[in-house]
PDB file of C-alpha atoms in Angstrom:
ATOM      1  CA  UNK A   1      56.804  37.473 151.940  1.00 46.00           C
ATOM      2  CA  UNK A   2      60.850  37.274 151.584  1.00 46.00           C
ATOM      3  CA  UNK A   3      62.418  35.448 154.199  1.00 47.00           C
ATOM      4  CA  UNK A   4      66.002  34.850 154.629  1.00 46.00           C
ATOM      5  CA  UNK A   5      68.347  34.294 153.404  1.00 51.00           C
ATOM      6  CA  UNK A   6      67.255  36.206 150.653  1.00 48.00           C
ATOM      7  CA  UNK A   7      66.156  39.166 152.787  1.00 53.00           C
ATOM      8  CA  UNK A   8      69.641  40.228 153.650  1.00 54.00           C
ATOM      9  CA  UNK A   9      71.183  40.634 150.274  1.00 63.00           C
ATOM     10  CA  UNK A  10      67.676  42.186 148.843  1.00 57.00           C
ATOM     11  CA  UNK A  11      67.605  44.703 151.619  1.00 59.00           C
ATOM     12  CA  UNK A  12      71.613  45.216 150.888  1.00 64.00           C
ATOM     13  CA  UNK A  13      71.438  45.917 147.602  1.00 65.00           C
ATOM     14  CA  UNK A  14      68.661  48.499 148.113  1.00 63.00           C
ATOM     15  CA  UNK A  15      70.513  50.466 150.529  1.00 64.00           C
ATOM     16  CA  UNK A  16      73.278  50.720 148.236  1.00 68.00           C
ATOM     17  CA  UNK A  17      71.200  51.755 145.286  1.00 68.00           C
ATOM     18  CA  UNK A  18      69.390  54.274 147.849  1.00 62.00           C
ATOM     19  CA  UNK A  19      72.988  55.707 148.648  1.00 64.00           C
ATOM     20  CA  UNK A  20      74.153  55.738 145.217  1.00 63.00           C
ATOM     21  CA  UNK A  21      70.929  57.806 144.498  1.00 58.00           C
ATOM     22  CA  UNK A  22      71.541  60.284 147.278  1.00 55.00           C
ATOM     23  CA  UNK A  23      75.334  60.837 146.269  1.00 57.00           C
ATOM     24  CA  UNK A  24      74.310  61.534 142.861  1.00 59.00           C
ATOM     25  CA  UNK A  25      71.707  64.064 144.088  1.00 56.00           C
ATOM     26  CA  UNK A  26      73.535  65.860 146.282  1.00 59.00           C
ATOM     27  CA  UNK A  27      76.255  65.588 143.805  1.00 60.00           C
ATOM     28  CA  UNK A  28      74.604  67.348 140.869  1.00 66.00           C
ATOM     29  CA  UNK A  29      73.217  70.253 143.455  1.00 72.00           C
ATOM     30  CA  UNK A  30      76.508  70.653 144.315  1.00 69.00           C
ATOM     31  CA  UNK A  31      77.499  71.203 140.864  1.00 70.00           C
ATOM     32  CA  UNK A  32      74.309  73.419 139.938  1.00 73.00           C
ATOM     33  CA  UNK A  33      75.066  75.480 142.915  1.00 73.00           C
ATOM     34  CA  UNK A  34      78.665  76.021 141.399  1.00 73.00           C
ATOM     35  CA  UNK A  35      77.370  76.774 138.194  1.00 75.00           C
ATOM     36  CA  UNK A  36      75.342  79.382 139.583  1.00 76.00           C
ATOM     37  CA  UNK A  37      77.887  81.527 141.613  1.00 76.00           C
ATOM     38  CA  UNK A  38      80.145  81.849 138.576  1.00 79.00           C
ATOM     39  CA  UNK A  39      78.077  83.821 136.733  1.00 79.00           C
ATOM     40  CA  UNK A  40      75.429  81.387 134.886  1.00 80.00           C
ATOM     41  CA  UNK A  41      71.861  82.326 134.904  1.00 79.00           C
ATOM     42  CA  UNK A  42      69.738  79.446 136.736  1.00 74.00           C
ATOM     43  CA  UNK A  43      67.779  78.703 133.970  1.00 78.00           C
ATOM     44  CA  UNK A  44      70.806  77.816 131.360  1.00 81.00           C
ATOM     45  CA  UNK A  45      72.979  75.441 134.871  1.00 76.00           C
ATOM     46  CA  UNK A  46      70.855  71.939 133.848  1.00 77.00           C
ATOM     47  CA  UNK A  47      72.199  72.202 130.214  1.00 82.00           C
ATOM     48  CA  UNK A  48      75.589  73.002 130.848  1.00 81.00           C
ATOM     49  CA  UNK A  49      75.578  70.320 132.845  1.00 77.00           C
ATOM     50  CA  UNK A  50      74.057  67.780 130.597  1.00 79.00           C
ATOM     51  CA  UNK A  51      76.127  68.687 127.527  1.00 84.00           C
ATOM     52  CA  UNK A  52      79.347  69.004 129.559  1.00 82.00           C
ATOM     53  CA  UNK A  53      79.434  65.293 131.058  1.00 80.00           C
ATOM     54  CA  UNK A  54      77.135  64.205 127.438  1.00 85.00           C
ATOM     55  CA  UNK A  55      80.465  65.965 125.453  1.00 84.00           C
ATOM     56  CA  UNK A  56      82.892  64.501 127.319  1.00 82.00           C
ATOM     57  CA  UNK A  57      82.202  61.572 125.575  1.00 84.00           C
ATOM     58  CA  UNK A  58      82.390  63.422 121.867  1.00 87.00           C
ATOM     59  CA  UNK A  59      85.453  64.250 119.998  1.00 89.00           C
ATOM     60  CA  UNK A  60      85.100  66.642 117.120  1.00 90.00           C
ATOM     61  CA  UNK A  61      88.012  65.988 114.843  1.00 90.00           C
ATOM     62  CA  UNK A  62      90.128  68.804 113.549  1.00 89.00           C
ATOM     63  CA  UNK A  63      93.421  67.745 111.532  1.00 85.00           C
ATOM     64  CA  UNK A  64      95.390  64.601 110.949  1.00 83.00           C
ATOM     65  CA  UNK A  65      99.385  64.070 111.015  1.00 79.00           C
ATOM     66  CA  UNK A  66     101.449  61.072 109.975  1.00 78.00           C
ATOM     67  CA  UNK A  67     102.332  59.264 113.214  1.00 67.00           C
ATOM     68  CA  UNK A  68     105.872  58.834 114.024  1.00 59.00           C
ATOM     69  CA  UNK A  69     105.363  56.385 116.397  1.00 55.00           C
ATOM     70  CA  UNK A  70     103.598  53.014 116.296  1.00 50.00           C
ATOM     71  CA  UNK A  71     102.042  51.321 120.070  1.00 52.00           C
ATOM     72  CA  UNK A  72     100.156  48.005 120.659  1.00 53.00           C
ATOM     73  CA  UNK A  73      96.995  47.764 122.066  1.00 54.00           C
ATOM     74  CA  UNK A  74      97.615  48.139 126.170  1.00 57.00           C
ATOM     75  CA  UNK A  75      95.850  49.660 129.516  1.00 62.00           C
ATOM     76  CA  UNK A  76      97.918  52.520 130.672  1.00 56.00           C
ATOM     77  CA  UNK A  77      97.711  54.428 134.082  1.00 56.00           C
ATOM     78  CA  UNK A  78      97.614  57.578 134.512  1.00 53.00           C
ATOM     79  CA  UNK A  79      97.198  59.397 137.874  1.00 52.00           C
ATOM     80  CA  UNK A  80      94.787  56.289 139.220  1.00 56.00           C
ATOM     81  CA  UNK A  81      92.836  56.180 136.423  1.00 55.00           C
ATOM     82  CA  UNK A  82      92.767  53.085 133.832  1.00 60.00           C
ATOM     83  CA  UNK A  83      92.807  54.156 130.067  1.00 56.00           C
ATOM     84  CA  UNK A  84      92.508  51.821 126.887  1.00 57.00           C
ATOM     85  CA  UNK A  85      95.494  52.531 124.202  1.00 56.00           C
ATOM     86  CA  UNK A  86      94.715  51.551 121.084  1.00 55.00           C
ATOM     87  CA  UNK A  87      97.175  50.366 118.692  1.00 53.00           C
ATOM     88  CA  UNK A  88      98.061  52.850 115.507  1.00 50.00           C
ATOM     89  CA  UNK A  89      96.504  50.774 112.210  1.00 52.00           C
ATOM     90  CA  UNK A  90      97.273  53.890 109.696  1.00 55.00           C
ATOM     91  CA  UNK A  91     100.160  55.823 110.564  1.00 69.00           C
ATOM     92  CA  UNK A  92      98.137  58.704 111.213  1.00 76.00           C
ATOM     93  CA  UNK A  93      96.966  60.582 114.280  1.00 79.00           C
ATOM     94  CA  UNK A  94      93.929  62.249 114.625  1.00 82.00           C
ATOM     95  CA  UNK A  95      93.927  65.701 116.496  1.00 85.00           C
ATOM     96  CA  UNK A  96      90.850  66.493 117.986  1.00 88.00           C
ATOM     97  CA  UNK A  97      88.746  68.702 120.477  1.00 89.00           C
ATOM     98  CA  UNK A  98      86.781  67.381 123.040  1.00 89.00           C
ATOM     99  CA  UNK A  99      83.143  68.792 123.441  1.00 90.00           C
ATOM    100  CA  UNK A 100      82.469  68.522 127.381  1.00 86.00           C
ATOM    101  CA  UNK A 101      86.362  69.181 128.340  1.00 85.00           C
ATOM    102  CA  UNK A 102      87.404  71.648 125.826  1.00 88.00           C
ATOM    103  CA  UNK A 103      84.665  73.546 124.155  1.00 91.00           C
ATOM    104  CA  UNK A 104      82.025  73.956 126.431  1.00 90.00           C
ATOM    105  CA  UNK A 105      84.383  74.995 129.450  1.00 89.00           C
ATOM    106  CA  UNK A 106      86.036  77.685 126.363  1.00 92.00           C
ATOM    107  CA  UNK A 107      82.817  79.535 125.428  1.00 92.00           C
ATOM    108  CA  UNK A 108      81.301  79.593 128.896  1.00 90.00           C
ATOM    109  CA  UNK A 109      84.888  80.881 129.986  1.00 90.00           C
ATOM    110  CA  UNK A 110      84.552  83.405 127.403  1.00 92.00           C
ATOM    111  CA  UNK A 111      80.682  84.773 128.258  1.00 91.00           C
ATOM    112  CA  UNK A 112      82.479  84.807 131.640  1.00 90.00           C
ATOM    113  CA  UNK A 113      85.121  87.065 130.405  1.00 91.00           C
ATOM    114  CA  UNK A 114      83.260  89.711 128.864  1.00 91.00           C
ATOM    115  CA  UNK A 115      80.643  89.324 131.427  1.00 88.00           C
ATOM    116  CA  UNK A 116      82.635  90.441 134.344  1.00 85.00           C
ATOM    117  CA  UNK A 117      84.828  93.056 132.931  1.00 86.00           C
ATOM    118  CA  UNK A 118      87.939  91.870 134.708  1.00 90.00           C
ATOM    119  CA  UNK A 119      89.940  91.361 131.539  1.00 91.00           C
ATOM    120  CA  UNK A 120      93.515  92.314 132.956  1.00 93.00           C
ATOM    121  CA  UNK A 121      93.276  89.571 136.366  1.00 93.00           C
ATOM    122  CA  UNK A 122      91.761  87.363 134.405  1.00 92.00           C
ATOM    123  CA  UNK A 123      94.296  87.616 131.738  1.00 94.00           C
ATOM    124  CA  UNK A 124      97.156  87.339 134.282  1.00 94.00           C
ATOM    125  CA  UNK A 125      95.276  84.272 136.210  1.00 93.00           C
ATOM    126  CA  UNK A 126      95.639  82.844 132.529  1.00 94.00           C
ATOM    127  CA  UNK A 127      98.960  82.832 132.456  1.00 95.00           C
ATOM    128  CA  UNK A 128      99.913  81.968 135.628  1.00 95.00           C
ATOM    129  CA  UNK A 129      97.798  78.623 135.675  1.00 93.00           C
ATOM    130  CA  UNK A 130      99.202  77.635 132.204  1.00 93.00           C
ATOM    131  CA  UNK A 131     102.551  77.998 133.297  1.00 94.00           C
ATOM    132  CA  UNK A 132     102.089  75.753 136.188  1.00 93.00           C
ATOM    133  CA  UNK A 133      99.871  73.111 134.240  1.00 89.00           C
ATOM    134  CA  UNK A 134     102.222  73.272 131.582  1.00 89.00           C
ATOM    135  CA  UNK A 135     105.483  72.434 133.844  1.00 90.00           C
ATOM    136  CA  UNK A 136     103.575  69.541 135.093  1.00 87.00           C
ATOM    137  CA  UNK A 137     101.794  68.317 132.192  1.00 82.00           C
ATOM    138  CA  UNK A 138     102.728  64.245 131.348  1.00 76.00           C
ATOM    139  CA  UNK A 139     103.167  63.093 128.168  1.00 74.00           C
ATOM    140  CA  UNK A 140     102.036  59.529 127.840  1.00 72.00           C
ATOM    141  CA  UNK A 141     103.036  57.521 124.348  1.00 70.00           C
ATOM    142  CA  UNK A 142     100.121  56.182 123.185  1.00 65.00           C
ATOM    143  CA  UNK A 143      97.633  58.522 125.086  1.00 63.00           C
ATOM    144  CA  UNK A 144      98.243  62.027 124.744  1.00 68.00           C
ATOM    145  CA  UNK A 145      99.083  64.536 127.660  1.00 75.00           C
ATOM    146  CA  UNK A 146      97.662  64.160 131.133  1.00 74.00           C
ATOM    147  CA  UNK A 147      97.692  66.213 133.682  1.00 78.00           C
ATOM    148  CA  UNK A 148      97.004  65.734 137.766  1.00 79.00           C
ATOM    149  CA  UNK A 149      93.210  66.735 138.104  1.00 76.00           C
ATOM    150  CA  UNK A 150      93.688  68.546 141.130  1.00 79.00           C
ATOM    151  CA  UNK A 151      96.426  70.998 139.751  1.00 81.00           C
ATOM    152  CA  UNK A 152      94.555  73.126 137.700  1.00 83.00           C
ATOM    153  CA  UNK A 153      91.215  73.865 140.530  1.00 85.00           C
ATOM    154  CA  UNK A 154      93.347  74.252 143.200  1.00 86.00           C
ATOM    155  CA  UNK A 155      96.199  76.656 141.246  1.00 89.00           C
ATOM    156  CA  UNK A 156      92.947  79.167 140.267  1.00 89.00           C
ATOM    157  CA  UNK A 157      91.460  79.064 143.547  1.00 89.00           C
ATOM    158  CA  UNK A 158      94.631  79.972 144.727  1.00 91.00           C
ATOM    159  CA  UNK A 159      95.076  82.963 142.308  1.00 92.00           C
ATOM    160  CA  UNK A 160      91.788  84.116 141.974  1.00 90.00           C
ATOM    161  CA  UNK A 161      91.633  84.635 146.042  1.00 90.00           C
ATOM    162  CA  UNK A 162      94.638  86.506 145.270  1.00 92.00           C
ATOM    163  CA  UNK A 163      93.512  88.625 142.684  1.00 91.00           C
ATOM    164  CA  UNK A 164      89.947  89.135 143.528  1.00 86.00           C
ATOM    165  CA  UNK A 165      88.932  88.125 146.969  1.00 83.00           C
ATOM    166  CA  UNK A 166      85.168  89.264 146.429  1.00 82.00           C
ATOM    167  CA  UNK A 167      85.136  88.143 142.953  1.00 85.00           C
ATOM    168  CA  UNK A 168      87.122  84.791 143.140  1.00 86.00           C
ATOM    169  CA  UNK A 169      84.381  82.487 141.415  1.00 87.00           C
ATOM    170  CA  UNK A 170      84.417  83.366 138.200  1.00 89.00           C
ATOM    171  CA  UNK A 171      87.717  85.013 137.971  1.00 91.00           C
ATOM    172  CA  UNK A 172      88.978  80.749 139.418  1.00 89.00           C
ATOM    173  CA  UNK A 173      86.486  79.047 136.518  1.00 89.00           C
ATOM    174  CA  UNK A 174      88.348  81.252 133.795  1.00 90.00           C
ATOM    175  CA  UNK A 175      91.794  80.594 134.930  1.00 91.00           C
ATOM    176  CA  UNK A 176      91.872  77.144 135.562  1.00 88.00           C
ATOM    177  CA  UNK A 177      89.991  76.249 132.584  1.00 89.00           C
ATOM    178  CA  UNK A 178      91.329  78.304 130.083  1.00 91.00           C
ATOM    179  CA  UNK A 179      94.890  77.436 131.639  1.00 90.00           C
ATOM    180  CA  UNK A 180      94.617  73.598 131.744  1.00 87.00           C
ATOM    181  CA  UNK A 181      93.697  73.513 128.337  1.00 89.00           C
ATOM    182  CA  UNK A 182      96.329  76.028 127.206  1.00 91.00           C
ATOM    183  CA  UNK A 183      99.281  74.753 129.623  1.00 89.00           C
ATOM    184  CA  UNK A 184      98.062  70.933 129.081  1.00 84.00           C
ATOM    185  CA  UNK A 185      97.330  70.921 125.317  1.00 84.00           C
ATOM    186  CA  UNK A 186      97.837  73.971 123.745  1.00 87.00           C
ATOM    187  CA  UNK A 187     101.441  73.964 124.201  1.00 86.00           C
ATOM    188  CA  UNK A 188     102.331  70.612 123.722  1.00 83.00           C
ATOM    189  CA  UNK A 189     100.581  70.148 120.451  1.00 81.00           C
ATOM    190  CA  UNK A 190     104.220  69.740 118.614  1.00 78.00           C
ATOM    191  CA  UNK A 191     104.485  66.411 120.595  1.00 76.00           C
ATOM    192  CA  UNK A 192     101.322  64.823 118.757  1.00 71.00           C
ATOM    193  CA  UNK A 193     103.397  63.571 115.835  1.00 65.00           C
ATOM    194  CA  UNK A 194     105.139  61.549 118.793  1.00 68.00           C
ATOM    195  CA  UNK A 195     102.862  60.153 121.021  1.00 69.00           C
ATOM    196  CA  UNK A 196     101.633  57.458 118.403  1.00 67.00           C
ATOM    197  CA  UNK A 197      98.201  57.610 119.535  1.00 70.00           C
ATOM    198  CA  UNK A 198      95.049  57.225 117.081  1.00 76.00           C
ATOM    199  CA  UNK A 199      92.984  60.240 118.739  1.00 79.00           C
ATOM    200  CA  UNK A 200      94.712  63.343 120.786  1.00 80.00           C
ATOM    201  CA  UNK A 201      92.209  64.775 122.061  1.00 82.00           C
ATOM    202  CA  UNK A 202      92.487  68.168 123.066  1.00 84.00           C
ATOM    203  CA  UNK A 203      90.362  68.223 126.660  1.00 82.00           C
ATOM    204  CA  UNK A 204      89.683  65.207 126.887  1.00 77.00           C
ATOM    205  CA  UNK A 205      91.626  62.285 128.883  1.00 64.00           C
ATOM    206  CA  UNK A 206      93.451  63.759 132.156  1.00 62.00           C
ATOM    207  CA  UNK A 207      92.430  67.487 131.120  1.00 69.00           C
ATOM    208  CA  UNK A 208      89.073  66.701 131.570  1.00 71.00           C
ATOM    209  CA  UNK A 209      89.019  65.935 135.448  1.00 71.00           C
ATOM    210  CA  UNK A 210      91.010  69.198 136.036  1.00 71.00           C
ATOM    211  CA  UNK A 211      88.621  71.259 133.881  1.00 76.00           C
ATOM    212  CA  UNK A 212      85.645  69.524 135.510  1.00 73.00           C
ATOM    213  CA  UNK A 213      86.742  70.033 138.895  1.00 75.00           C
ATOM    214  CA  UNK A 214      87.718  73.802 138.465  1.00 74.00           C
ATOM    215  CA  UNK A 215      83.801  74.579 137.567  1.00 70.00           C
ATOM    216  CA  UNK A 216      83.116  72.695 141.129  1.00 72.00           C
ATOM    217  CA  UNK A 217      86.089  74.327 143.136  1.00 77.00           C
ATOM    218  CA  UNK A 218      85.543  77.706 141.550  1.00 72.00           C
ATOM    219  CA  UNK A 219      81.769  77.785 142.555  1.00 67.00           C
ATOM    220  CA  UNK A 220      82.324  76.870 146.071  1.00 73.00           C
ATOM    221  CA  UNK A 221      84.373  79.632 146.989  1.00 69.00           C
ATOM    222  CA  UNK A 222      81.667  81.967 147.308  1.00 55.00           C
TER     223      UNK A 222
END
C-alpha cells in the first residue's frame, strides 16, 4: 500500500505522464490526418512523419566557405526559442541542408506538384510566399537566418484559399514550404560568408517550425 505523503506526488506525476501521452496522441493524429488531405496515400503518412521529425535532427553537408566573421560560444534567442552558438574554430562555414526541414518537405512538395496538375497557382503561390518570407526573414550572426514560424502556414493558407478554394490543401503545403525555404534560405545564401556560424543549415533552425507547421495548417483546411 502507498500512503501519504507519497501518494500525492506518485498519483501527480502519473497524471502528468497520462496527459503528456494523450497530447502526443492526439498530436500525431492530427498530423497524420494532415498528411492525408494533402495528397499522401495512408500507407506512406507514418514514414513521412518519422523521417521528417528523425531528419530534423540531420544535416547533410554541401559546400564550405571561409568565414568572415568569428563569434564566441553564446545562447541566442530567436522568436522564443533558445539556440546554442557555437564559436568558429576554423574560419570556415559549413553550408548544409537539413533532412526533415528541407528535403523531405522539397520532394513531397514536388510529388505534390506533378500530382495535382495545378502548376501555374502553385507556381504563383511560390512566389508570393517567398516574397513575404523573404522580407521578413532575420539574419542572426552566429546562427543563420530565422524566420517567424507562423509566417510561412498562415501566408499559404491565405493564398491557397485564394487561389483554389476546393483545392487549398495541397496547393497551401507547396507554397509555404517551397516558399520558406526559398524566401528564408535560398535567397539569403550570399550572407553565409557573414554570419560566422560553423553550420548554416539550409531548413533547419527557425525554417523548420514554419515548414513543419505549413504540413499541419495546410491539412486542416479541408
Amino acid at each position: 500500500m502507498i500512503f501519504l505523503p507519497v501518494a500525492f506526488p506518485l498519483i501527480l506525476v502519473l497524471l502528468v505522464l497520462v496527459l503528456v501521452v494523450l497530447v502526443v496522441l492526439i498530436e500525431l493524429r492530427i498530423l497524420a490526418y494532415a498528411y492525408r488531405k494533402i495528397g499522401v496515400k495512408p500507407r506512406y503518412v507514418f514514414a513521412i512523419m518519422v523521417l521528417t521529425i528523425i531528419g530534423s535532427h540531420v544535416n547533410i553537408p554541401l559546400y564550405a566557405i571561409p568565414a568572415t566573421r568569428v563569434s564566441s560560444a553564446r545562447e541566442v534567442w530567436m522568436f522564443g526559442q533558445p539556440y546554442v552558438v557555437e564559436g568558429v574554430t576554423r574560419g570556415m562555414t559549413v553550408v548544409a541542408i537539413n533532412v526533415g526541414g528541407a528535403l523531405i518537405p522539397a520532394l513531397l512538395s514536388l510529388y505534390l506538384f506533378v500530382r495535382s496538375g495545378m502548376y501555374v497557382r502553385m507556381a504563383i503561390g511560390i512566389l508570393i510566399v517567398s516574397v513575404i518570407v523573404h522580407r521578413l526573414a532575420y539574419v542572426v550572426p552566429g546562427v543563420g537566418i530565422a524566420v517567424p514560424m507562423l509566417v510561412p502556414p498562415l501566408a499559404a493558407a491565405g493564398v491557397a484559399l485564394l487561389l483554389a478554394f476546393r483545392r487549398a490543401p495541397p496547393l497551401a503545403y507547396v507554397s509555404g514550404t517551397m516558399g520558406a525555404l526559398i524566401g528564408a534560405d535560398l535567397t539569403n545564401l550570399g550572407k553565409v560568408a557573414q554570419l560566422g556560424a560553423p553550420v548554416v543549415s539550409i531548413g533547419g533552425a527557425g525554417t523548420f517550425d514554419g515548414v513543419f507547421l505549413t504540413g499541419i495548417i495546410a491539412g486542416l483546411l479541408a
